[in-house]
Backbone as numpy.savetxt, mean C-alpha at the origin, in Angstrom:
# Nx Ny Nz CAx CAy CAz Cx Cy Cz
-27.99 -18.31 11.07 -28.82 -17.13 11.08 -27.95 -15.85 11.08
-28.47 -14.79 10.49 -27.77 -13.53 10.51 -27.99 -12.83 11.82
-27.16 -11.85 12.13 -27.31 -11.08 13.39 -28.66 -10.36 13.41
-29.10 -9.88 12.25 -30.40 -9.18 12.15 -31.55 -10.13 12.52
-31.47 -11.38 12.02 -32.51 -12.36 12.31 -32.55 -12.72 13.80
-31.32 -12.86 14.36 -31.22 -13.21 15.78 -31.83 -12.10 16.63
-31.50 -10.85 16.34 -32.05 -9.75 17.11 -33.59 -9.70 17.00
-34.12 -9.98 15.79 -35.56 -9.93 15.61 -36.25 -11.02 16.44
-35.70 -12.24 16.43 -36.28 -13.32 17.23 -36.16 -13.06 18.72
-35.04 -12.47 19.12 -34.84 -12.18 20.55 -35.86 -11.15 21.01
-36.14 -10.15 20.16 -37.11 -9.13 20.51 -38.51 -9.74 20.67
-38.86 -10.62 19.72 -40.16 -11.29 19.80 -40.28 -12.17 21.04
-39.14 -12.81 21.40 -39.15 -13.66 22.61 -39.43 -12.83 23.86
-38.71 -11.66 23.94 -38.90 -10.81 25.10 -40.31 -10.25 25.18
-40.96 -10.10 24.02 -42.33 -9.61 23.97 -43.36 -10.74 24.12
-42.89 -12.01 24.16 -43.77 -13.16 24.28 -44.56 -13.41 23.02
-44.01 -13.09 21.87 -44.72 -13.24 20.62 -44.12 -14.29 19.69
-43.22 -15.11 20.18 -42.60 -16.13 19.36 -43.62 -17.18 18.94
-43.55 -17.57 17.65 -44.36 -18.70 17.17 -43.62 -19.99 17.52
-44.34 -21.12 17.36 -43.73 -22.43 17.68 -42.52 -22.69 16.77
-42.65 -22.37 15.49 -41.54 -22.61 14.57 -40.35 -21.75 14.90
-40.62 -20.50 15.34 -39.52 -19.59 15.72 -38.85 -20.05 16.98
-39.63 -20.62 17.94 -39.04 -21.18 19.14 -38.05 -22.29 18.79
-38.45 -23.15 17.86 -37.58 -24.27 17.45 -36.33 -23.73 16.76
-36.50 -22.69 15.97 -35.35 -22.12 15.26 -34.35 -21.51 16.25
-34.87 -20.76 17.21 -33.99 -20.13 18.19 -33.33 -21.16 19.11
-34.10 -22.21 19.45 -33.56 -23.27 20.28 -32.46 -24.02 19.55
-32.65 -24.23 18.23 -31.62 -24.90 17.45 -30.36 -24.07 17.36
-30.53 -22.73 17.23 -29.35 -21.85 17.20 -28.60 -21.90 18.53
-29.36 -21.95 19.65 -28.75 -22.02 20.97 -27.88 -23.25 21.12
-28.41 -24.40 20.69 -27.63 -25.65 20.85 -26.44 -25.66 19.92
-26.58 -25.09 18.70 -25.45 -25.04 17.76 -24.36 -24.16 18.30
-24.71 -23.00 18.84 -23.71 -22.10 19.40 -22.98 -22.74 20.56
-23.69 -23.41 21.45 -23.07 -24.06 22.59 -22.11 -25.16 22.10
-22.55 -25.95 21.13 -21.70 -27.04 20.60 -20.42 -26.49 20.01
-20.53 -25.41 19.20 -19.35 -24.85 18.56 -18.40 -24.28 19.61
-18.95 -23.63 20.64 -18.12 -23.12 21.71 -17.34 -24.20 22.41
-18.01 -25.31 22.73 -17.35 -26.44 23.39 -16.25 -27.02 22.52
-16.56 -27.19 21.20 -15.57 -27.77 20.31 -14.32 -26.90 20.21
-14.51 -25.57 20.15 -13.35 -24.66 20.06 -12.53 -24.72 21.34
-13.20 -24.74 22.49 -12.49 -24.81 23.76 -11.70 -26.12 23.87
-12.32 -27.22 23.43 -11.62 -28.51 23.49 -10.41 -28.51 22.59
-10.56 -27.90 21.40 -9.43 -27.87 20.44 -8.28 -27.04 20.99
-8.62 -25.85 21.56 -7.58 -25.00 22.11 -6.84 -25.70 23.26
-7.61 -26.39 24.11 -6.98 -27.07 25.24 -6.17 -28.28 24.79
-6.67 -28.99 23.77 -5.91 -30.16 23.29 -4.59 -29.73 22.66
-4.61 -28.52 21.98 -3.38 -28.00 21.38 -2.36 -27.68 22.46
-2.85 -27.25 23.64 -1.95 -26.90 24.73 -1.76 -28.03 25.73
-2.34 -29.23 25.40 -2.25 -30.39 26.31 -2.82 -30.10 27.67
-3.95 -29.36 27.71 -4.58 -29.05 28.96 -5.89 -29.82 29.05
-6.30 -30.24 30.28 -7.59 -30.91 30.44 -8.74 -29.97 30.18
-9.81 -30.47 29.66 -10.99 -29.68 29.38 -11.87 -29.63 30.62
-12.08 -28.45 31.20 -12.85 -28.36 32.43 -14.32 -28.59 32.14
-15.06 -29.02 33.16 -16.50 -29.19 32.96 -17.20 -27.86 32.73
-18.26 -27.91 31.95 -19.03 -26.71 31.69 -19.93 -26.43 32.85
-19.87 -25.23 33.42 -20.72 -24.84 34.53 -21.56 -23.66 34.08
-22.85 -23.88 33.90 -23.72 -22.82 33.46 -23.81 -21.72 34.53
-23.41 -22.03 35.77 -23.45 -21.01 36.81 -22.49 -19.88 36.48
-21.47 -20.18 35.65 -20.53 -19.14 35.28 -21.21 -18.01 34.50
-22.35 -18.34 33.87 -23.08 -17.33 33.12 -24.02 -16.54 34.01
-24.10 -16.94 35.27 -24.99 -16.23 36.19 -26.43 -16.61 36.03
-26.75 -17.84 35.57 -28.11 -18.28 35.31 -28.67 -18.99 36.52
-29.93 -18.79 36.80 -30.61 -19.47 37.90 -31.56 -20.50 37.35
-31.62 -21.69 37.95 -32.49 -22.74 37.43 -33.95 -22.35 37.59
-34.69 -22.22 36.49 -36.13 -21.96 36.52 -36.72 -22.77 35.40
-38.06 -22.74 35.32 -38.71 -23.50 34.26 -38.51 -22.89 32.89
-37.86 -21.69 32.83 -37.58 -21.09 31.54 -36.06 -21.03 31.29
-35.35 -21.95 31.90 -33.90 -21.99 31.75 -33.42 -22.01 30.30
-34.01 -22.85 29.41 -33.55 -22.85 28.02 -33.58 -21.48 27.38
-34.67 -20.75 27.65 -34.78 -19.44 26.99 -33.87 -18.42 27.63
-33.64 -18.53 28.95 -32.68 -17.65 29.57 -31.29 -17.96 29.04
-31.02 -19.24 28.78 -29.73 -19.63 28.19 -29.55 -18.97 26.85
-30.64 -19.02 26.05 -30.58 -18.37 24.73 -30.32 -16.89 24.90
-31.08 -16.25 25.82 -30.90 -14.82 26.03 -29.45 -14.49 26.42
-28.92 -15.28 27.34 -27.53 -15.02 27.79 -26.57 -15.23 26.63
-26.80 -16.28 25.82 -25.92 -16.52 24.70 -25.96 -15.39 23.69
-27.19 -14.86 23.41 -27.32 -13.79 22.47 -26.64 -12.53 22.99
-26.88 -12.21 24.26 -26.25 -11.03 24.83 -24.74 -11.15 24.79
-24.23 -12.36 25.14 -22.81 -12.59 25.11 -22.26 -12.42 23.70
-23.01 -12.96 22.72 -22.59 -12.88 21.33 -22.51 -11.43 20.84
-23.55 -10.65 21.18 -23.60 -9.27 20.74 -22.54 -8.44 21.48
-22.42 -8.67 22.79 -21.49 -7.89 23.58 -20.03 -8.12 23.19
-19.73 -9.36 22.78 -18.38 -9.70 22.37 -18.29 -9.86 20.86
-19.23 -9.23 20.16 -19.37 -9.45 18.73 -18.11 -9.21 17.92
-17.46 -8.09 18.19 -16.29 -7.78 17.39 -15.18 -8.80 17.55
-14.90 -9.18 18.83 -13.86 -10.18 19.08 -14.22 -11.53 18.49
-15.47 -11.98 18.78 -15.91 -13.29 18.32 -15.92 -13.34 16.78
-16.48 -12.29 16.18 -16.61 -12.29 14.71 -15.23 -12.28 14.04
-14.32 -11.41 14.53 -13.01 -11.33 13.91 -12.20 -12.58 14.12
-12.36 -13.19 15.31 -11.55 -14.36 15.65 -11.99 -15.61 14.92
-13.30 -15.86 14.86 -13.79 -17.14 14.34 -14.41 -17.07 12.95
-15.19 -15.99 12.68 -15.93 -15.96 11.43 -15.24 -15.16 10.34
-14.60 -14.05 10.71 -14.02 -13.21 9.68 -12.59 -13.56 9.30
-11.96 -14.36 10.10 -10.58 -14.73 9.80 -10.38 -15.32 8.41
-11.22 -16.24 7.94 -11.03 -16.76 6.59 -11.19 -15.68 5.55
-12.07 -14.71 5.79 -12.32 -13.66 4.81 -11.07 -12.79 4.63
-10.30 -12.61 5.73 -9.11 -11.79 5.63 -8.07 -12.40 4.70
-8.16 -13.71 4.50 -7.23 -14.36 3.61 -7.62 -14.17 2.13
-8.80 -13.65 1.92 -9.31 -13.51 0.56 -9.38 -12.08 0.11
-8.64 -11.18 0.75 -8.66 -9.76 0.38 -8.07 -9.58 -1.00
-8.76 -8.83 -1.82 -8.35 -8.62 -3.20 -7.11 -7.77 -3.30
-6.12 -8.16 -4.10 -4.94 -7.36 -4.39 -5.21 -6.54 -5.64
-4.90 -5.28 -5.57 -5.13 -4.35 -6.69 -3.82 -3.91 -7.24
-3.72 -3.87 -8.58 -2.52 -3.37 -9.26 -2.93 -2.17 -10.12
-2.26 -1.04 -9.90 -2.50 0.17 -10.67 -1.21 0.56 -11.40
-1.33 0.90 -12.68 -0.16 1.22 -13.50 -0.33 2.60 -14.15
0.73 3.39 -14.10 0.75 4.66 -14.83 1.54 4.41 -16.10
0.83 4.37 -17.24 1.51 4.12 -18.50 2.48 5.24 -18.83
3.42 4.97 -19.74 4.36 5.99 -20.18 3.57 7.19 -20.72
3.94 8.37 -20.28 3.24 9.58 -20.71 2.09 9.96 -19.80
1.83 9.15 -18.74 0.73 9.44 -17.83 1.19 9.30 -16.37
0.44 9.93 -15.49 0.70 9.83 -14.04 -0.63 9.59 -13.34
-0.58 8.95 -12.15 -1.79 8.63 -11.40 -1.66 9.11 -9.97
-2.79 9.48 -9.39 -2.88 9.78 -7.98 -3.89 8.82 -7.34
-3.49 8.13 -6.29 -4.33 7.12 -5.67 -4.49 7.41 -4.18
-5.60 6.98 -3.61 -5.77 7.03 -2.16 -6.08 5.63 -1.69
-5.26 5.10 -0.78 -5.43 3.76 -0.27 -6.48 3.74 0.85
-6.85 2.54 1.25 -7.94 2.39 2.24 -7.67 3.03 3.58
-6.38 3.20 3.94 -6.02 3.82 5.22 -5.91 5.32 5.16
-6.13 5.89 3.94 -5.99 7.32 3.77 -4.67 7.75 3.18
-3.74 6.81 3.02 -2.44 7.14 2.40 -2.64 7.55 0.95
-1.95 8.66 0.58 -2.03 9.13 -0.80 -0.75 8.77 -1.56
-0.91 8.26 -2.75 0.21 7.82 -3.56 0.16 8.53 -4.93
1.30 9.15 -5.29 1.45 9.77 -6.58 2.35 8.85 -7.41
1.81 8.28 -8.48 2.54 7.27 -9.25 3.07 7.93 -10.53
4.37 7.84 -10.72 5.01 8.47 -11.89 4.87 7.61 -13.13
5.16 8.20 -14.28 5.03 7.51 -15.55 5.86 6.22 -15.60
5.31 5.17 -16.20 6.03 3.91 -16.33 6.18 3.17 -15.02
5.25 3.41 -14.08 5.37 2.79 -12.74 4.09 2.01 -12.44
4.19 1.05 -11.50 3.03 0.30 -11.07 3.14 0.01 -9.59
1.98 -0.11 -8.93 1.93 -0.39 -7.49 0.88 -1.45 -7.24
1.19 -2.38 -6.33 0.25 -3.41 -5.93 -0.06 -3.22 -4.43
-1.37 -3.24 -4.10 -1.77 -3.02 -2.73 -3.08 -3.76 -2.46
-3.40 -4.06 -1.19 -4.66 -4.76 -0.88 -5.84 -3.78 -0.92
-7.01 -4.36 -1.21 -8.22 -3.53 -1.22 -8.44 -2.86 0.12
-8.10 -3.57 1.21 -8.08 -2.98 2.54 -6.97 -3.63 3.33
-6.38 -2.86 4.25 -5.29 -3.36 5.06 -5.82 -4.11 6.28
-5.20 -5.28 6.57 -5.53 -6.05 7.76 -4.23 -6.47 8.44
-4.32 -6.84 9.68 -3.11 -7.29 10.38 -2.35 -6.11 10.98
-1.09 -6.35 11.30 -0.28 -5.40 12.05 0.59 -4.52 11.15
0.58 -4.73 9.83 1.36 -3.91 8.93 0.53 -3.56 7.71
0.95 -2.47 7.03 0.33 -2.05 5.76 1.41 -2.20 4.69
1.26 -3.15 3.79 2.35 -3.46 2.86 1.90 -3.30 1.39
2.79 -2.68 0.57 2.54 -2.52 -0.85 3.83 -2.87 -1.60
3.67 -3.08 -2.91 4.82 -3.34 -3.75 4.88 -2.32 -4.87
6.09 -1.79 -5.12 6.25 -0.72 -6.11 7.31 -1.10 -7.14
6.98 -0.83 -8.40 7.97 -0.87 -9.48 7.93 0.49 -10.17
9.08 1.17 -10.17 9.11 2.51 -10.78 9.29 3.56 -9.71
8.52 4.64 -9.82 8.67 5.77 -8.89 7.34 6.22 -8.38
7.31 6.55 -7.08 6.08 7.05 -6.46 6.45 7.93 -5.29
5.59 8.92 -5.06 5.71 9.78 -3.87 4.57 9.39 -2.95
4.92 9.15 -1.67 3.94 8.68 -0.68 3.69 9.74 0.38
2.43 9.96 0.69 2.03 10.74 1.87 1.28 9.74 2.75
2.02 9.15 3.69 1.50 8.02 4.47 0.64 8.50 5.64
-0.56 7.95 5.75 -1.43 8.24 6.89 -0.82 7.70 8.16
-0.79 8.49 9.22 -0.16 8.06 10.47 -0.95 6.98 11.17
-0.25 5.95 11.60 -0.84 4.87 12.39 0.31 4.19 13.14
0.62 4.64 14.36 1.76 4.10 15.12 1.65 2.60 15.36
0.47 2.03 15.29 0.28 0.59 15.56 0.45 -0.27 14.31
0.56 0.37 13.12 0.61 -0.39 11.88 1.61 0.27 10.91
2.88 -0.15 10.94 3.86 0.42 10.02 3.47 0.22 8.56
3.82 1.20 7.74 3.59 1.16 6.29 4.90 0.70 5.63
4.83 -0.38 4.85 6.03 -0.98 4.27 5.92 -0.99 2.75
6.95 -0.48 2.08 7.00 -0.54 0.60 8.11 -1.48 0.19
7.74 -2.49 -0.59 8.74 -3.41 -1.15 9.04 -2.96 -2.56
10.32 -2.65 -2.84 10.74 -2.22 -4.17 12.04 -2.90 -4.51
11.92 -3.95 -5.34 13.08 -4.77 -5.71 13.78 -5.29 -4.46
15.06 -4.93 -4.23 15.80 -5.45 -3.10 15.68 -4.59 -1.85
14.82 -3.59 -1.87 14.76 -2.62 -0.78 13.38 -2.69 -0.10
13.40 -2.57 1.23 12.15 -2.46 2.01 12.21 -1.13 2.78
11.18 -0.33 2.58 11.09 0.96 3.23 9.94 0.96 4.22
10.25 1.30 5.48 9.23 1.20 6.55 9.01 2.59 7.17
7.74 2.97 7.32 7.40 4.26 7.92 6.16 4.12 8.77
5.92 5.12 9.60 4.67 5.18 10.39 3.76 6.27 9.87
4.33 7.35 9.41 3.55 8.44 8.85 4.49 9.56 8.41
4.61 9.78 7.11 5.59 10.75 6.61 5.36 10.94 5.10
6.18 11.76 4.48 6.11 11.94 3.04 7.49 11.74 2.45
7.58 10.95 1.40 8.89 10.58 0.84 8.69 10.05 -0.59
9.82 9.93 -1.29 9.80 9.47 -2.67 10.65 8.22 -2.81
10.13 7.26 -3.58 10.89 6.04 -3.89 11.07 5.96 -5.42
12.34 5.92 -5.86 12.64 5.79 -7.27 13.33 4.43 -7.47
12.61 3.50 -8.06 13.11 2.11 -8.18 12.84 1.51 -9.57
13.07 2.30 -10.61 12.84 1.77 -11.96 13.78 0.59 -12.21
13.24 -0.44 -12.85 13.96 -1.69 -13.05 15.27 -1.46 -13.79
15.28 -0.57 -14.79 16.48 -0.39 -15.62 17.55 0.48 -14.96
17.21 1.15 -13.87 18.20 1.99 -13.19 19.18 1.16 -12.37
20.40 1.65 -12.27 21.46 0.94 -11.52 21.31 1.17 -10.02
20.48 2.15 -9.64 20.34 2.50 -8.23 18.85 2.63 -7.87
18.56 2.44 -6.58 17.27 2.72 -6.01 17.47 3.89 -5.05
16.62 4.92 -5.17 16.79 6.10 -4.33 15.50 6.36 -3.51
15.68 6.50 -2.20 14.58 6.85 -1.32 14.89 8.22 -0.73
14.04 9.19 -1.00 14.27 10.59 -0.58 13.14 11.03 0.34
13.48 11.53 1.51 12.49 11.88 2.53 12.26 13.41 2.52
10.98 13.76 2.47 10.58 15.16 2.55 10.25 15.56 3.97
9.54 14.69 4.69 9.21 14.97 6.09 9.11 13.65 6.86
9.34 13.72 8.17 9.21 12.52 9.02 10.49 11.68 8.99
10.33 10.41 9.34 11.45 9.48 9.35 11.11 8.20 8.59
12.12 7.62 7.97 11.95 6.41 7.15 13.09 5.44 7.45
12.75 4.18 7.53 13.76 3.12 7.73 13.89 2.37 6.42
15.13 2.29 5.89 15.40 1.65 4.64 16.30 0.43 4.87
15.86 -0.75 4.41 16.61 -1.98 4.64 16.82 -2.75 3.35
18.04 -3.29 3.22 18.31 -4.33 2.23 18.65 -5.57 3.02
19.04 -6.64 2.33 19.42 -7.87 3.07 20.69 -7.64 3.86
21.59 -6.74 3.38 22.87 -6.56 4.01 22.97 -5.35 4.94
22.18 -4.28 4.64 22.37 -3.03 5.37 21.00 -2.40 5.69
21.08 -1.38 6.55 19.89 -0.61 6.89 20.28 0.77 7.37
19.47 1.77 7.03 19.71 3.14 7.47 18.39 3.80 7.88
18.51 4.80 8.73 17.36 5.62 9.14 17.52 6.99 8.50
16.46 7.43 7.84 16.51 8.74 7.15 15.57 9.74 7.83
16.01 10.99 7.92 15.17 12.07 8.38 14.82 12.98 7.21
14.15 14.08 7.51 13.76 15.01 6.49 14.97 15.51 5.69
14.81 15.64 4.39 15.86 16.12 3.48 17.10 15.23 3.49
16.88 13.93 3.63 17.94 12.96 3.50 17.54 11.91 2.46
18.54 11.26 1.92 18.31 10.30 0.84 19.18 9.05 1.04
18.62 7.89 0.75 19.37 6.63 0.73 19.52 6.19 -0.73
20.74 5.86 -1.10 21.01 5.40 -2.46 21.53 3.97 -2.38
20.76 3.02 -2.94 21.12 1.61 -2.92 21.68 1.24 -4.28
22.90 0.74 -4.29 23.54 0.30 -5.53 23.21 -1.16 -5.79
22.53 -1.46 -6.88 22.05 -2.81 -7.14 23.21 -3.79 -7.35
24.35 -3.27 -7.82 25.48 -4.17 -8.11 26.27 -4.46 -6.85
26.63 -3.46 -6.08 27.46 -3.67 -4.90 26.62 -3.99 -3.64
25.32 -3.73 -3.69 24.38 -3.95 -2.59 24.64 -3.01 -1.42
25.38 -1.94 -1.65 25.66 -0.98 -0.58 24.58 0.12 -0.54
24.36 0.67 0.67 23.45 1.79 0.83 24.23 2.98 1.32
24.11 4.09 0.63 24.76 5.32 1.06 23.69 6.34 1.50
23.96 7.03 2.58 23.05 8.04 3.11 23.65 9.41 2.84
22.80 10.33 2.31 23.31 11.65 1.99 22.21 12.69 2.16
22.63 13.95 2.27 21.70 15.04 2.41 21.24 15.50 1.03
19.98 15.95 0.98 19.45 16.54 -0.27 19.02 17.96 0.05
19.35 18.89 -0.84 19.10 20.30 -0.56 17.95 20.90 -1.37
17.37 20.10 -2.27 16.35 20.65 -3.13 15.07 19.83 -3.08
13.94 20.51 -3.14 12.65 19.84 -3.22 12.33 19.42 -4.67
13.29 19.67 -5.57 13.06 19.33 -6.97 12.86 17.83 -7.18
13.37 17.02 -6.24 13.19 15.57 -6.33 11.74 15.16 -6.19
10.95 16.00 -5.56 9.53 15.69 -5.34 8.61 16.44 -6.27
9.16 17.35 -7.08 8.35 18.24 -7.87 7.58 17.56 -9.00
8.02 16.36 -9.42 7.41 15.71 -10.56 5.92 15.44 -10.32
5.53 15.23 -9.02 4.13 14.93 -8.74 3.23 16.13 -9.02
3.83 17.34 -9.13 3.09 18.55 -9.43 3.27 18.97 -10.88
3.76 18.06 -11.71 3.93 18.35 -13.13 5.20 19.05 -13.49
6.18 19.01 -12.59 7.46 19.72 -12.81 8.58 18.71 -13.08
9.34 18.95 -14.15 10.57 18.18 -14.41 11.76 19.07 -14.13
12.63 18.62 -13.29 13.81 19.43 -12.95 15.09 18.64 -13.24
15.96 19.20 -14.05 17.27 18.59 -14.35 18.36 19.49 -13.76
19.19 18.92 -12.93 20.30 19.68 -12.32 21.61 19.06 -12.74
22.18 19.61 -13.77 23.48 19.14 -14.30 23.43 17.63 -14.57
22.32 17.19 -15.17 22.17 15.74 -15.46 22.68 15.43 -16.86
23.25 14.22 -17.00 23.72 13.78 -18.31 22.51 13.59 -19.24
22.77 13.82 -20.53 21.68 13.80 -21.50 21.02 12.41 -21.61
21.75 11.34 -21.34 21.11 10.03 -21.38 20.05 9.89 -20.30
20.30 10.50 -19.13 19.30 10.50 -18.07 18.13 11.43 -18.42
18.42 12.52 -19.05 17.39 13.45 -19.49 16.48 12.75 -20.49
17.08 12.05 -21.44 16.31 11.36 -22.49 15.42 10.29 -21.88
15.95 9.51 -20.92 15.15 8.48 -20.27 13.92 9.08 -19.56
14.13 10.20 -18.89 13.03 10.87 -18.19 11.99 11.37 -19.17
12.42 11.99 -20.26 11.48 12.52 -21.26 10.73 11.39 -21.95
11.37 10.26 -22.18 10.68 9.11 -22.78 9.54 8.62 -21.90
9.78 8.50 -20.60 8.71 8.08 -19.68 7.64 9.16 -19.58
8.06 10.38 -19.45 7.16 11.49 -19.16 6.17 11.74 -20.32
6.72 11.60 -21.56 5.86 11.92 -22.72 5.48 10.70 -23.55
5.98 9.50 -23.21 5.60 8.31 -23.90 6.18 8.26 -25.35
7.45 8.65 -25.49 8.07 8.65 -26.81 9.40 7.88 -26.74
10.02 7.70 -27.92 11.34 7.05 -28.02 12.27 8.00 -28.76
13.50 8.13 -28.22 14.52 8.96 -28.91 15.52 8.08 -29.63
15.88 8.48 -30.82 16.91 7.81 -31.61 18.10 8.78 -31.71
19.30 8.32 -31.28 20.46 9.19 -31.31 21.31 8.93 -32.56
21.51 9.94 -33.35 22.38 9.81 -34.51 23.85 9.75 -34.08
24.14 10.46 -32.98 25.49 10.53 -32.43 25.42 10.14 -30.98
26.04 9.04 -30.61 26.01 8.56 -29.24 26.71 9.47 -28.24
27.57 10.35 -28.74 28.25 11.27 -27.85 27.29 12.29 -27.23
26.11 12.42 -27.82 25.11 13.34 -27.27 24.78 12.94 -25.81
24.88 11.65 -25.50 24.54 11.16 -24.16 25.40 11.82 -23.08
26.62 12.24 -23.44 27.56 12.76 -22.46 27.34 14.22 -22.10
26.49 14.91 -22.84 26.22 16.33 -22.50 25.46 16.42 -21.19
25.47 17.58 -20.57 24.76 17.83 -19.34 23.71 18.91 -19.52
22.64 18.82 -18.74 21.55 19.80 -18.88 21.07 20.24 -17.50
20.88 21.54 -17.34 20.24 22.11 -16.17 19.03 22.91 -16.63
17.84 22.48 -16.25 16.63 23.15 -16.72 15.44 22.69 -15.86
14.39 23.50 -15.87 13.14 23.17 -15.15 11.98 23.43 -16.06
11.08 22.44 -16.16 9.89 22.58 -17.01 8.65 22.22 -16.18
7.65 23.08 -16.26 6.42 22.84 -15.53 5.24 22.71 -16.48
4.71 21.49 -16.56 3.56 21.17 -17.40 3.75 21.68 -18.85
4.96 21.55 -19.34 5.27 22.00 -20.70 5.00 20.89 -21.70
4.49 21.21 -22.91 4.39 20.20 -23.96 5.77 19.80 -24.44
5.88 18.60 -25.02 7.18 18.11 -25.45 7.84 19.04 -26.43
7.10 19.60 -27.36 7.67 20.51 -28.36 8.38 21.66 -27.72
7.81 22.25 -26.67 8.41 23.39 -25.98 9.70 22.95 -25.26
9.69 21.76 -24.70 10.86 21.22 -24.03 12.01 21.03 -25.02
11.72 20.43 -26.16 12.75 20.19 -27.19 13.32 21.48 -27.74
12.47 22.46 -27.95 12.96 23.74 -28.42 13.87 24.40 -27.42
13.52 24.27 -26.13 14.37 24.83 -25.09 15.74 24.14 -25.04
15.74 22.83 -25.22 17.02 22.08 -25.15 17.93 22.48 -26.31
17.40 22.55 -27.52 18.28 22.86 -28.66 18.72 24.34 -28.63
17.92 25.17 -27.96 18.33 26.57 -27.80 19.49 26.65 -26.80
19.42 25.82 -25.75 20.48 25.83 -24.73 21.73 25.11 -25.24
21.52 24.00 -25.95 22.64 23.20 -26.45 22.84 23.46 -27.95
23.64 24.43 -28.29 23.85 24.84 -29.67 24.45 23.65 -30.44
23.98 23.46 -31.65 24.48 22.37 -32.49 23.64 21.12 -32.45
22.73 21.03 -31.47 21.86 19.87 -31.32 20.57 20.14 -32.10
20.09 19.10 -32.81 18.87 19.22 -33.60 17.93 18.04 -33.32
16.65 18.25 -33.58 15.68 17.14 -33.43 14.73 17.11 -34.61
14.20 15.92 -34.87 13.27 15.74 -35.96 12.33 14.58 -35.64
11.02 14.79 -35.83 10.05 13.72 -35.59 10.12 12.69 -36.72
10.42 11.44 -36.37 10.39 10.35 -37.35 8.95 9.96 -37.58
8.19 9.81 -36.48 6.75 9.58 -36.51 6.18 10.15 -35.21
4.96 9.82 -34.91 4.28 10.39 -33.76 4.98 10.05 -32.44
5.67 8.89 -32.39 6.26 8.42 -31.13 7.79 8.30 -31.17
8.43 8.66 -32.27 9.88 8.54 -32.36 10.46 9.90 -32.79
11.58 10.24 -32.12 12.24 11.53 -32.36 13.72 11.25 -32.59
14.25 11.83 -33.63 15.66 11.70 -33.98 16.41 12.89 -33.43
17.47 12.63 -32.59 18.36 13.69 -32.13 19.68 13.58 -32.93
20.08 14.67 -33.51 21.29 14.67 -34.35 22.14 15.88 -34.03
23.29 15.95 -34.71 24.22 17.05 -34.46 25.15 16.75 -33.32
25.69 17.77 -32.75 26.64 17.60 -31.65 26.16 18.42 -30.46
26.68 18.07 -29.32 26.27 18.75 -28.08 27.48 18.96 -27.19
27.68 20.19 -26.79 28.80 20.50 -25.91 28.24 21.21 -24.67
28.94 21.04 -23.56 28.49 21.68 -22.29 28.89 23.15 -22.28
């Protein structure tokens, strides 16, 4: 029976309006509940090699009267409702927690996503990234998996740490804002903290980061380096801003390919060695390319098709 049905029958019983069939139904529920309780107690005690004590109805505070069965039902119902959350979570809802749906969200190349998880945590997913998370969090931790880059604003919950798994790195927080850059093709994984504290662990090492600090994990050496960061430009991408600070052109090209969903073809591989310092906010690709060739004299670009761009000429710093 559902809780709603039980409450309805109990109300009719207290009003003296139960039909014969309803009496049998409620009596059957009473005996089933008692049987299940005894079986669970016996199982728990057998697991601990403890003797099963005799059942004493006096423990429920019941007095022997000619209406004892119905008082037993009443006591059982009150006990069930009073301890509903514990009983339900422990015995009935536990299997359901094993069936929680896992959700995967992906930001395709040229797009970005903003998500809010069931605990209130906000996630900004960068282009070419994906995140896997449960439909709702249960248990003592809140865990997600990330491929690519995301900025997290984690809802505070001191009793349930928020854990991000990204390749070989595990990042643990209670409530803070930070960025995880873990693209598969990159040689490094970078965790940058904007506010609060973050614990970053690999199999070999672990560091604690505070505000304006960054952990850099080298995938080849497995080492983690901790360093200070002086610019909020690392977090600006979530607001539509691309910032390059003396970055090599190959890194610039990789960012632009993800950001705009295009492919660059280099006529001269030496172009990769040039450096660029620039900031673009919600600019169309054409405006970005014009700015680059204006800054880097001798560099040219040409659309091969809608998704491919040829870079030619030479580039000097």
